[in-house]
Coordinates of C-alpha atoms and ligand atoms in Angstrom, one line a residue:
M703 CA 102.9 72.4 146.2
T704 CA 103.1 68.8 147.9
G705 CA 100.8 66.2 145.6
S706 CA 99.5 66.0 141.5
T707 CA 99.1 68.5 139.5
K708 CA 95.1 70.2 139.4
Y709 CA 93.6 70.4 136.5
I710 CA 90.7 73.0 135.3
F711 CA 89.0 72.8 132.7
V712 CA 87.2 77.0 131.2
T713 CA 84.3 76.0 129.3
G714 CA 81.9 78.0 128.0
G715 CA 78.1 78.5 127.0
V716 CA 75.8 80.8 125.9
T717 CA 77.9 83.1 123.5
S718 CA 81.6 83.0 121.6
S719 CA 83.2 86.2 123.3
L720 CA 82.9 85.9 127.2
G721 CA 86.3 87.3 127.7
K722 CA 87.4 83.3 128.4
G723 CA 90.7 83.9 127.8
I724 CA 90.8 87.0 130.4
I725 CA 89.1 85.0 132.9
S726 CA 91.9 82.1 132.5
A727 CA 94.8 84.4 132.6
S728 CA 93.3 86.1 136.3
L729 CA 92.5 83.2 137.7
A730 CA 96.3 82.0 136.5
K731 CA 97.5 85.4 137.8
L732 CA 96.1 85.1 141.2
L733 CA 96.6 81.5 142.2
Q734 CA 100.7 82.4 141.1
A735 CA 100.4 85.6 143.6
R736 CA 99.1 82.8 146.2
G737 CA 102.6 81.6 145.2
F738 CA 101.9 78.3 142.7
T739 CA 103.5 77.5 139.4
V740 CA 100.8 77.8 136.6
T741 CA 100.2 77.5 133.0
I742 CA 97.9 77.8 130.7
Q743 CA 96.7 75.7 127.7
K744 CA 94.8 77.1 124.6
L745 CA 92.3 74.2 122.5
D746 CA 91.0 74.6 119.7
P747 CA 89.1 73.3 118.2
Y748 CA 89.1 74.0 114.7
I749 CA 90.9 72.1 111.6
N750 CA 93.5 73.8 111.1
V751 CA 96.9 72.7 112.0
D752 CA 97.3 75.8 114.3
P753 CA 96.5 79.7 113.8
G754 CA 99.2 80.3 111.4
T755 CA 98.0 80.5 108.0
L756 CA 94.7 82.1 109.2
N757 CA 94.1 84.8 107.1
P758 CA 94.0 88.2 111.2
Y759 CA 91.3 88.5 110.4
E760 CA 89.3 85.6 110.9
H761 CA 91.0 85.0 114.5
G762 CA 93.0 88.0 114.4
E763 CA 96.6 88.2 115.7
C764 CA 99.4 85.3 115.1
F765 CA 101.0 85.4 118.5
V766 CA 104.3 83.1 118.2
T767 CA 105.9 81.8 121.0
E768 CA 110.5 81.3 121.9
D769 CA 110.6 77.7 121.0
G770 CA 108.3 78.4 117.1
A771 CA 105.1 77.8 118.0
E772 CA 102.6 80.0 115.7
T773 CA 100.1 80.1 118.0
D774 CA 96.3 81.3 119.3
L775 CA 96.0 85.4 121.2
D776 CA 95.0 83.8 124.0
L777 CA 98.8 82.9 124.7
G778 CA 99.4 86.4 124.0
H779 CA 97.4 87.2 127.5
Y780 CA 98.7 84.0 129.1
E781 CA 102.6 85.4 129.1
R782 CA 100.9 89.2 130.0
F783 CA 100.2 88.2 132.3
L784 CA 101.9 85.4 134.4
D785 CA 105.9 86.0 133.1
V786 CA 106.3 83.0 132.3
P787 CA 106.7 82.1 128.3
T788 CA 104.3 79.3 126.1
S789 CA 104.9 76.9 124.1
Q790 CA 103.8 74.5 121.3
A791 CA 102.4 72.1 124.7
N792 CA 100.0 75.0 125.2
N793 CA 97.8 75.3 122.1
V794 CA 96.8 72.9 120.7
T795 CA 94.1 72.8 117.1
T796 CA 91.7 69.6 116.8
G797 CA 93.6 70.1 113.3
R798 CA 97.1 69.1 114.9
I799 CA 94.9 66.4 116.7
Y800 CA 93.7 64.1 114.1
Q801 CA 97.1 65.2 112.4
N802 CA 98.8 62.9 115.1
V803 CA 96.5 60.1 115.2
I804 CA 95.7 60.4 111.8
N805 CA 100.4 59.7 111.3
K806 CA 99.6 56.6 114.3
E807 CA 97.6 55.1 112.5
R808 CA 99.9 55.5 108.9
R809 CA 103.1 54.4 110.8
G810 CA 101.0 50.7 112.3
E811 CA 100.5 51.8 115.9
Y812 CA 96.7 50.3 116.8
L813 CA 97.6 47.1 116.2
G814 CA 95.0 46.5 113.1
K815 CA 92.0 48.1 115.9
T816 CA 88.9 50.6 114.2
V817 CA 90.4 53.9 115.0
Q818 CA 87.5 56.0 116.4
V819 CA 87.0 59.5 118.4
I820 CA 85.6 57.9 121.4
P821 CA 89.0 56.6 122.7
H822 CA 91.0 57.3 119.8
I823 CA 90.6 61.0 119.6
T824 CA 89.9 61.5 123.0
D825 CA 93.0 59.9 124.2
E826 CA 95.2 62.6 122.2
I827 CA 93.3 65.6 124.4
K828 CA 94.0 63.5 127.2
R829 CA 98.2 63.1 126.7
H830 CA 98.1 66.5 125.4
I831 CA 96.4 68.1 128.2
Q832 CA 98.2 65.6 130.3
A833 CA 101.8 66.9 129.1
L834 CA 102.3 69.6 129.9
G835 CA 101.4 68.2 133.9
R836 CA 103.8 65.3 133.6
K837 CA 106.2 68.0 133.1
G838 CA 106.6 68.1 136.6
I839 CA 107.6 71.8 137.4
Y840 CA 102.9 73.1 137.2
D841 CA 101.0 72.7 140.3
F842 CA 98.3 73.7 138.2
V843 CA 97.0 74.0 134.1
I844 CA 94.5 75.3 132.9
T845 CA 92.4 74.1 129.9
E846 CA 91.0 76.9 127.4
V847 CA 89.0 75.3 125.4
G848 CA 87.7 77.5 122.8
G849 CA 84.1 77.7 121.4
T850 CA 81.7 77.4 123.1
V851 CA 80.1 74.5 124.8
G852 CA 77.6 72.8 122.6
D853 CA 79.2 72.9 119.0
I854 CA 79.6 70.0 117.2
E855 CA 83.2 70.7 117.2
S856 CA 83.8 71.1 120.9
L857 CA 82.2 67.9 121.6
P858 CA 86.0 65.7 121.6
Y859 CA 87.0 68.3 123.5
V860 CA 83.7 68.4 126.7
E861 CA 84.1 64.3 126.4
S862 CA 87.5 64.4 127.0
I863 CA 87.4 66.8 130.3
R864 CA 84.8 64.3 131.4
Q865 CA 86.8 61.0 130.7
L866 CA 89.6 63.4 133.0
K867 CA 87.1 63.9 135.5
W868 CA 86.0 61.1 136.0
E869 CA 89.8 58.9 135.8
K870 CA 91.7 62.7 138.8
G871 CA 88.9 63.3 140.3
K872 CA 89.1 65.4 143.1
D873 CA 92.5 67.0 140.8
C874 CA 90.1 68.2 138.5
L875 CA 87.6 71.2 138.2
T876 CA 85.6 72.7 136.1
I877 CA 84.4 76.5 135.6
H878 CA 81.8 77.1 132.7
L879 CA 81.8 80.9 131.7
T880 CA 78.1 82.3 131.0
L881 CA 76.3 85.2 129.6
L882 CA 73.5 87.1 131.8
P883 CA 71.9 88.6 129.6
F884 CA 70.8 91.8 130.3
L885 CA 66.9 92.6 129.3
Q886 CA 66.2 97.0 128.5
T887 CA 62.2 96.4 128.3
S888 CA 61.7 94.7 131.8
G889 CA 65.2 96.2 132.9
E890 CA 66.4 93.4 134.6
L891 CA 68.9 90.5 133.9
K892 CA 68.0 86.8 133.2
T893 CA 69.7 83.0 134.5
K894 CA 67.5 81.1 132.0
P895 CA 70.6 81.3 129.4
T896 CA 72.6 80.0 132.2
Q897 CA 70.6 77.1 133.6
H898 CA 70.2 75.9 129.8
S899 CA 73.7 76.3 129.0
V900 CA 74.3 74.0 132.8
K901 CA 72.0 71.6 131.3
E902 CA 73.8 71.1 127.8
M903 CA 77.5 70.4 129.9
L904 CA 75.2 67.9 132.0
S905 CA 73.9 66.1 129.3
L906 CA 77.5 66.1 128.2
G907 CA 77.9 64.3 131.7
V908 CA 80.2 67.0 133.2
Q909 CA 79.1 69.0 135.9
P910 CA 79.8 72.6 136.3
D911 CA 81.8 72.8 139.4
V912 CA 82.8 77.3 139.6
L913 CA 79.7 79.3 136.9
V914 CA 81.3 82.7 136.4
C915 CA 78.9 85.0 135.3
R916 CA 80.3 87.7 133.1
T917 CA 76.9 90.0 132.8
E918 CA 76.8 94.5 131.8
H919 CA 75.0 95.0 135.4
P920 CA 75.7 93.8 138.9
M921 CA 73.6 90.7 140.5
Q922 CA 70.9 91.3 142.4
K923 CA 70.4 90.0 144.9
G924 CA 68.9 86.3 144.9
M925 CA 70.2 86.1 141.9
K926 CA 73.3 83.3 142.6
E927 CA 71.8 81.4 145.1
K928 CA 68.8 80.7 142.4
I929 CA 72.0 79.8 139.7
A930 CA 73.2 77.7 142.5
L931 CA 70.3 76.4 143.2
F932 CA 68.8 75.6 140.0
C933 CA 72.8 74.8 137.9
N934 CA 73.5 71.8 141.3
V935 CA 76.6 74.9 142.3
D936 CA 76.8 76.5 145.0
A937 CA 76.3 79.4 145.6
T938 CA 80.3 80.7 146.8
A939 CA 80.1 78.9 143.3
V940 CA 78.5 81.4 141.3
I941 CA 80.8 84.6 140.5
E942 CA 79.8 87.8 139.4
S943 CA 82.1 89.3 136.2
R944 CA 81.0 92.6 135.5
D945 CA 81.9 94.7 132.3
A946 CA 85.7 95.8 133.3
Q947 CA 87.4 98.3 132.1
T948 CA 90.3 97.0 131.2
I949 CA 91.6 93.1 131.1
Y950 CA 94.0 94.5 133.7
D951 CA 91.7 95.1 136.2
V952 CA 90.0 91.6 135.8
P953 CA 93.0 89.5 138.3
M954 CA 91.1 92.3 141.6
M955 CA 87.8 92.1 140.1
M956 CA 88.2 88.3 140.4
Q957 CA 90.0 88.4 143.3
E958 CA 87.8 90.4 145.0
E959 CA 84.6 87.8 144.2
G960 CA 87.2 84.7 145.3
L961 CA 87.2 82.4 142.4
D962 CA 90.8 81.8 143.7
R963 CA 89.9 81.2 146.7
V964 CA 86.4 79.1 146.2
V965 CA 89.1 77.4 143.9
L966 CA 91.4 76.5 146.0
Q967 CA 88.6 75.4 148.2
K968 CA 86.7 73.3 145.6
L969 CA 90.4 71.3 145.3
G970 CA 91.6 70.6 148.9
I971 CA 94.4 73.2 148.9
T972 CA 94.6 75.3 151.9
G973 CA 96.9 76.2 153.8
Y974 CA 98.1 79.1 150.7
P975 CA 98.3 82.8 152.2
E976 CA 96.7 86.1 150.1
A977 CA 96.8 86.8 146.5
D978 CA 99.2 89.7 146.8
L979 CA 98.6 91.9 144.4
S980 CA 101.2 94.6 144.5
A981 CA 103.5 94.8 141.7
W982 CA 100.3 94.8 139.3
T983 CA 98.8 97.4 141.2
D984 CA 100.9 99.9 140.8
F985 CA 101.6 98.8 137.3
L986 CA 97.9 99.6 137.0
H987 CA 97.9 103.3 139.1
R988 CA 100.4 104.4 137.0
Y989 CA 98.6 103.0 133.7
K990 CA 95.0 104.5 134.7
E991 CA 97.0 107.7 136.4
P992 CA 99.0 109.2 133.4
K993 CA 100.7 112.1 134.0
R994 CA 100.8 112.5 130.3
E995 CA 99.3 112.0 127.4
V996 CA 100.6 110.9 123.5
H997 CA 99.4 110.5 119.9
I998 CA 100.8 107.7 118.6
G999 CA 99.2 106.0 114.3
L1000 CA 99.9 102.9 114.3
V1001 CA 99.6 101.4 110.6
G1002 CA 98.8 99.0 109.1
K1003 CA 96.3 96.9 107.1
Y1004 CA 94.3 95.6 109.8
V1005 CA 93.6 98.2 111.3
E1006 CA 89.7 97.8 111.3
L1007 CA 90.1 95.0 113.7
H1008 CA 92.4 95.6 116.5
D1009 CA 93.0 91.7 117.2
A1010 CA 95.0 91.5 114.1
Y1011 CA 97.8 93.5 116.4
K1012 CA 96.7 92.7 119.5
S1013 CA 100.5 92.3 121.5
I1014 CA 101.5 96.0 119.6
K1015 CA 98.4 97.0 120.8
E1016 CA 99.0 95.7 124.2
A1017 CA 103.1 96.8 124.5
L1018 CA 102.6 99.8 122.8
E1019 CA 100.0 100.2 126.8
H1020 CA 102.9 98.7 129.4
A1021 CA 105.3 101.3 128.3
G1022 CA 102.4 103.8 128.8
A1023 CA 102.2 102.8 131.4
E1024 CA 105.5 102.6 132.4
N1025 CA 106.2 106.4 131.2
E1026 CA 103.4 106.8 133.0
T1027 CA 102.5 108.1 129.9
K1028 CA 99.0 107.2 128.3
V1029 CA 99.0 107.0 124.5
H1030 CA 96.4 107.2 122.2
I1031 CA 96.6 105.4 119.5
K1032 CA 95.6 106.2 115.3
W1033 CA 94.6 103.9 113.9
V1034 CA 95.7 104.2 110.6
H1035 CA 95.3 102.1 107.3
S1036 CA 97.6 101.4 105.5
E1037 CA 95.9 101.5 102.3
K1038 CA 94.9 105.0 102.8
L1039 CA 97.7 106.8 102.3
N1040 CA 99.9 107.9 100.3
A1041 CA 102.2 111.2 99.3
K1042 CA 99.5 113.5 99.4
N1043 CA 97.4 112.8 101.7
V1044 CA 100.1 111.0 104.2
A1045 CA 100.7 114.4 105.7
K1046 CA 97.3 115.0 106.9
H1047 CA 96.7 111.5 108.2
L1048 CA 100.1 111.8 110.0
A1049 CA 99.4 115.0 111.4
G1050 CA 99.8 115.6 115.1
L1051 CA 101.3 112.2 115.8
T1052 CA 104.4 112.5 117.8
G1053 CA 104.8 108.0 116.8
I1054 CA 104.5 106.5 114.5
V1055 CA 104.4 101.8 114.5
V1056 CA 104.2 100.4 110.2
A1057 CA 103.1 97.3 111.6
P1058 CA 104.5 94.1 110.9
G1059 CA 101.9 91.9 107.5
F1060 CA 102.0 89.4 104.4
G1061 CA 102.0 90.5 100.6
H1062 CA 101.8 94.3 99.1
R1063 CA 98.4 95.2 99.7
G1064 CA 99.0 98.4 101.5
I1065 CA 102.8 98.4 101.1
E1066 CA 102.9 102.0 99.3
G1067 CA 101.1 103.5 102.2
K1068 CA 103.1 101.9 104.1
I1069 CA 106.4 102.9 102.4
E1070 CA 105.3 107.4 102.6
A1071 CA 104.2 106.5 105.9
I1072 CA 107.9 105.6 107.1
K1073 CA 109.5 108.2 104.1
Y1074 CA 107.3 111.5 107.1
A1075 CA 108.7 110.1 109.9
R1076 CA 112.4 109.3 108.7
E1077 CA 112.0 113.4 107.1
Q1078 CA 109.9 115.2 110.0
K1079 CA 111.6 113.6 112.3
V1080 CA 108.4 111.6 114.3
P1081 CA 109.8 108.8 116.6
F1082 CA 109.5 105.8 114.3
L1083 CA 109.3 101.9 115.2
G1084 CA 109.0 99.7 111.8
I1085 CA 108.7 95.7 113.1
C1086 CA 109.0 93.4 111.0
L1087 CA 107.9 93.5 107.2
G1088 CA 107.6 97.8 108.6
M1089 CA 111.3 97.4 109.3
Q1090 CA 111.3 95.5 105.9
C1091 CA 109.4 98.6 103.7
A1092 CA 111.4 101.5 105.9
V1093 CA 114.5 99.3 103.8
I1094 CA 112.9 100.0 100.9
E1095 CA 112.0 103.7 101.7
F1096 CA 115.3 105.0 102.7
G1097 CA 116.9 103.1 99.2
R1098 CA 114.2 104.3 96.8
N1099 CA 113.9 107.5 98.2
V1100 CA 118.1 108.0 100.2
L1101 CA 120.0 105.7 97.5
G1102 CA 118.2 106.8 94.4
L1103 CA 117.6 102.7 93.8
T1104 CA 114.2 104.2 92.6
D1105 CA 112.8 100.7 92.0
A1106 CA 114.4 99.2 95.9
N1107 CA 112.0 96.7 96.8
S1108 CA 110.9 93.7 98.3
T1109 CA 110.8 90.6 96.2
E1110 CA 107.8 89.5 98.6
M1111 CA 106.5 91.8 96.0
N1112 CA 107.8 92.7 92.8
A1113 CA 110.0 88.8 92.3
D1114 CA 111.9 91.1 89.3
T1115 CA 112.7 93.9 91.0
A1116 CA 116.6 95.6 90.2
H1117 CA 117.3 96.7 93.4
P1118 CA 115.9 93.5 96.0
V1119 CA 116.6 95.1 98.9
I1120 CA 114.9 93.0 100.5
A1121 CA 115.5 88.7 100.1
M1122 CA 113.7 85.7 100.3
M1123 CA 116.8 84.1 103.2
E1124 CA 118.3 81.5 101.5
E1125 CA 117.0 78.6 103.8
Q1126 CA 113.5 79.8 102.6
K1127 CA 113.4 79.2 98.5
N1128 CA 112.9 75.1 98.8
V1129 CA 110.4 75.0 100.8
E1130 CA 107.3 74.5 99.9
N1131 CA 104.3 73.7 102.7
K1132 CA 103.0 77.0 104.1
G1133 CA 102.4 76.2 108.1
G1134 CA 105.2 76.2 110.1
T1135 CA 107.4 76.9 107.4
M1136 CA 108.6 80.4 108.2
R1137 CA 111.7 81.7 110.5
L1138 CA 110.5 81.0 113.3
G1139 CA 110.6 81.6 117.5
A1140 CA 113.6 83.5 119.3
Y1141 CA 117.0 84.4 117.7
P1142 CA 120.2 85.7 119.9
C1143 CA 121.0 89.6 118.2
K1144 CA 123.6 91.3 118.4
L1145 CA 123.9 95.1 119.0
T1146 CA 125.6 97.7 118.3
E1147 CA 127.1 99.9 120.7
G1148 CA 126.4 103.0 121.4
S1149 CA 123.2 101.7 119.1
T1150 CA 119.9 103.5 120.4
A1151 CA 118.9 99.6 120.6
Y1152 CA 121.6 99.7 123.4
A1153 CA 121.0 103.0 124.5
V1154 CA 117.5 100.9 125.8
Y1155 CA 118.0 97.4 126.0
G1156 CA 120.8 98.1 127.7
R1157 CA 123.1 95.5 126.8
K1158 CA 124.4 94.0 124.4
D1159 CA 123.2 90.2 123.4
I1160 CA 119.7 90.0 123.4
S1161 CA 116.9 86.9 122.2
E1162 CA 113.7 87.9 120.5
R1163 CA 111.3 86.5 117.8
H1164 CA 110.7 86.3 114.6
R1165 CA 108.7 86.0 111.7
H1166 CA 109.9 86.2 108.2
R1167 CA 111.4 84.4 104.4
Y1168 CA 112.7 87.4 103.7
E1169 CA 115.5 89.2 104.0
F1170 CA 118.0 92.5 104.5
N1171 CA 120.2 91.5 101.5
N1172 CA 123.4 91.9 102.4
S1173 CA 125.3 92.8 100.0
Y1174 CA 123.2 96.0 100.2
L1175 CA 124.4 97.1 103.6
E1176 CA 127.5 99.0 103.2
D1177 CA 125.4 101.7 100.5
Y1178 CA 123.5 101.8 103.0
R1179 CA 126.3 103.0 106.0
K1180 CA 127.6 104.6 103.8
A1181 CA 124.4 106.7 103.3
G1182 CA 123.2 106.8 106.8
M1183 CA 120.9 103.7 106.8
E1184 CA 122.7 101.1 110.1
A1185 CA 122.4 98.3 111.0
T1186 CA 122.6 97.4 115.2
G1187 CA 122.0 94.3 115.7
I1188 CA 123.3 91.1 114.0
N1189 CA 122.1 87.4 113.9
P1190 CA 125.1 86.5 115.2
K1191 CA 125.3 83.0 113.5
G1192 CA 123.9 83.7 109.7
K1193 CA 125.0 87.4 109.7
L1194 CA 120.9 88.4 109.2
V1195 CA 120.5 92.0 109.7
E1196 CA 118.0 92.1 113.0
I1197 CA 118.2 96.2 113.3
V1198 CA 118.3 99.8 111.6
E1199 CA 118.7 102.5 111.8
V1200 CA 119.0 106.1 110.8
K1201 CA 121.7 108.3 112.1
G1202 CA 120.9 111.6 113.0
H1203 CA 117.3 111.2 113.3
P1204 CA 115.4 110.8 116.3
W1205 CA 114.6 108.2 116.9
F1206 CA 114.3 105.6 114.4
V1207 CA 114.7 102.2 115.0
G1208 CA 113.2 99.1 112.4
V1209 CA 113.3 95.5 113.1
Q1210 CA 113.3 92.1 111.9
F1211 CA 111.6 90.6 114.8
H1212 CA 108.6 91.2 117.4
P1213 CA 109.5 92.4 120.1
E1214 CA 105.7 93.3 121.1
Y1215 CA 105.5 89.7 121.7
R1216 CA 107.7 90.4 124.9
S1217 CA 106.9 92.4 126.0
T1218 CA 103.9 92.0 129.3
V1219 CA 102.4 93.8 132.5
M1220 CA 105.6 93.4 135.3
K1221 CA 108.2 93.9 131.7
P1222 CA 107.6 96.2 129.5
H1223 CA 109.3 95.6 125.8
P1224 CA 112.6 97.9 126.5
L1225 CA 112.5 98.8 122.1
F1226 CA 108.3 100.2 123.0
V1227 CA 109.7 102.0 126.2
G1228 CA 112.1 103.6 124.8
F1229 CA 110.0 104.6 121.6
V1230 CA 107.2 105.3 123.3
Q1231 CA 109.5 108.0 125.5
A1232 CA 111.2 109.5 123.1
A1233 CA 107.0 109.9 121.2
V1234 CA 106.6 112.0 124.3
K1235 CA 110.2 113.7 124.9
A1236 CA 108.7 114.4 120.6
A1237 CA 105.6 116.2 122.1
V1238 CA 106.9 118.6 124.3
P1239 CA 105.7 122.0 123.1
V1240 CA 108.9 123.8 121.0
G1241 CA 109.3 126.3 123.9
E1242 CA 109.6 124.3 126.1
K1243 CA 112.2 121.7 125.0
A1244 CA 114.4 124.6 123.9
E1245 CA 114.3 125.1 127.9
A1246 CA 115.3 121.6 128.7
Ligands
LIG2441 N1 106.1 88.9 104.5 C1 107.5 89.8 105.6 C2 108.4 88.4 105.3 O1 108.4 87.4 105.0 C3 107.4 90.0 106.8 C4 106.6 89.3 107.8 C5 106.3 90.0 108.9 O2 106.2 91.4 109.0 N2 105.7 89.6 109.7 O3 109.3 88.2 106.2

């Protein structure tokens, strides 16, 4: 596209959890499928500098980018929809904004001025919004503002949008998401909360250009016109967003409603072809009309909150679609598993994933699940802590090191088979100090990992402080657990596999962050394939 970068803001009103992230990602997808370059950014109004130190119960999973930023889980959606890596610049919190401003103040950069929310905090927010645009590679920067308009915390963000709209004029556009509640007793959808929410925006000086109305039921005739009249928008700019069967349907639904068309029209961009979503539709077809099904257990300690394992869940679904298989996930609470009940809890599953995590809660249950998977020859994928638990389990039950443990769980263990990485030993601050982001890894030919990736050199994202203790490497190898992926520089073990098992892979990295709709991750694809194979009734297996 010739000309300047366009800035699209996505705000939310009435309630939280309306799915701003999915609407942003869907619009981005539609623009991308028309041939534009797009990136999406999330501004989070909380004081934490990043979500890295947040308990997953608070905000769900922490998504790690290639450059090692610990970010909001919405960035996972952006990457899964767009297939374009995000970075630290794609997620900014109020905490980071204030930290930058305070650091500048300490350096004397404000030259004796009183530092204030307006203009200093808003300038910093505007700088972050435009930093992506200044790269000169994006036609569109979509900025999603977390929280709900009207919150005290959101005020500086809405004010920054107001200023940018004033400064940039036609290069900016605001999309406001609202809710149309359905009143059971009168059998109607109600527009009043939307009207109030737009009034709230207006009182802050921002007129939304497009309204996306979330609704459980179809909008009634004349409703778009009514909203348009009360909210100063065109009726074509009132977009109905019905509850979708899956998040991956939303781009199509938004295309049907003309969201991308109205956005382009309002920004004065003409002459671009309609979005070609054929590859996306192919995926949806495989996803929704599977030929078979498989039951996979996901063992973790946050299973009550599926968002805590968002990327793993999505990666399993992508891999399922790739295998034309419906993946049913059984969420297994690791704290509830013990030697006595493990077989009962995991019965009938033909694949077991043991999730990442921190601290010792639920660790023994994870180890029991791994013992079961190893002994019963159930395909197994251990991720980060899941891989570390596989090493502990093997140490205890195969090598006979009864005290084998990670020093994270027991600093005084006689057999620290997982130990803190050297460079972590002097680290004091908790935030942003782990081994984070993408690192290269070399695979051993002939391994399961090599078979699924189909190449020797890979790069995957990390988030950990502890690591396989290389002084045990030889003992493990002799007993049948091999390191099949190694970081070429630091010699850190990145992958372990158990020989003689149909599919047993533990990875120190997080493959789930790199799985996208268009490029399902090879490890998940291979794992689901193995689970499908394991699910074939014994009789059929013998014939094959
Ligand atoms: N707690 C482990 C470590 O820090 C594993 C981390 C993880 O699973 N992301 O090494």
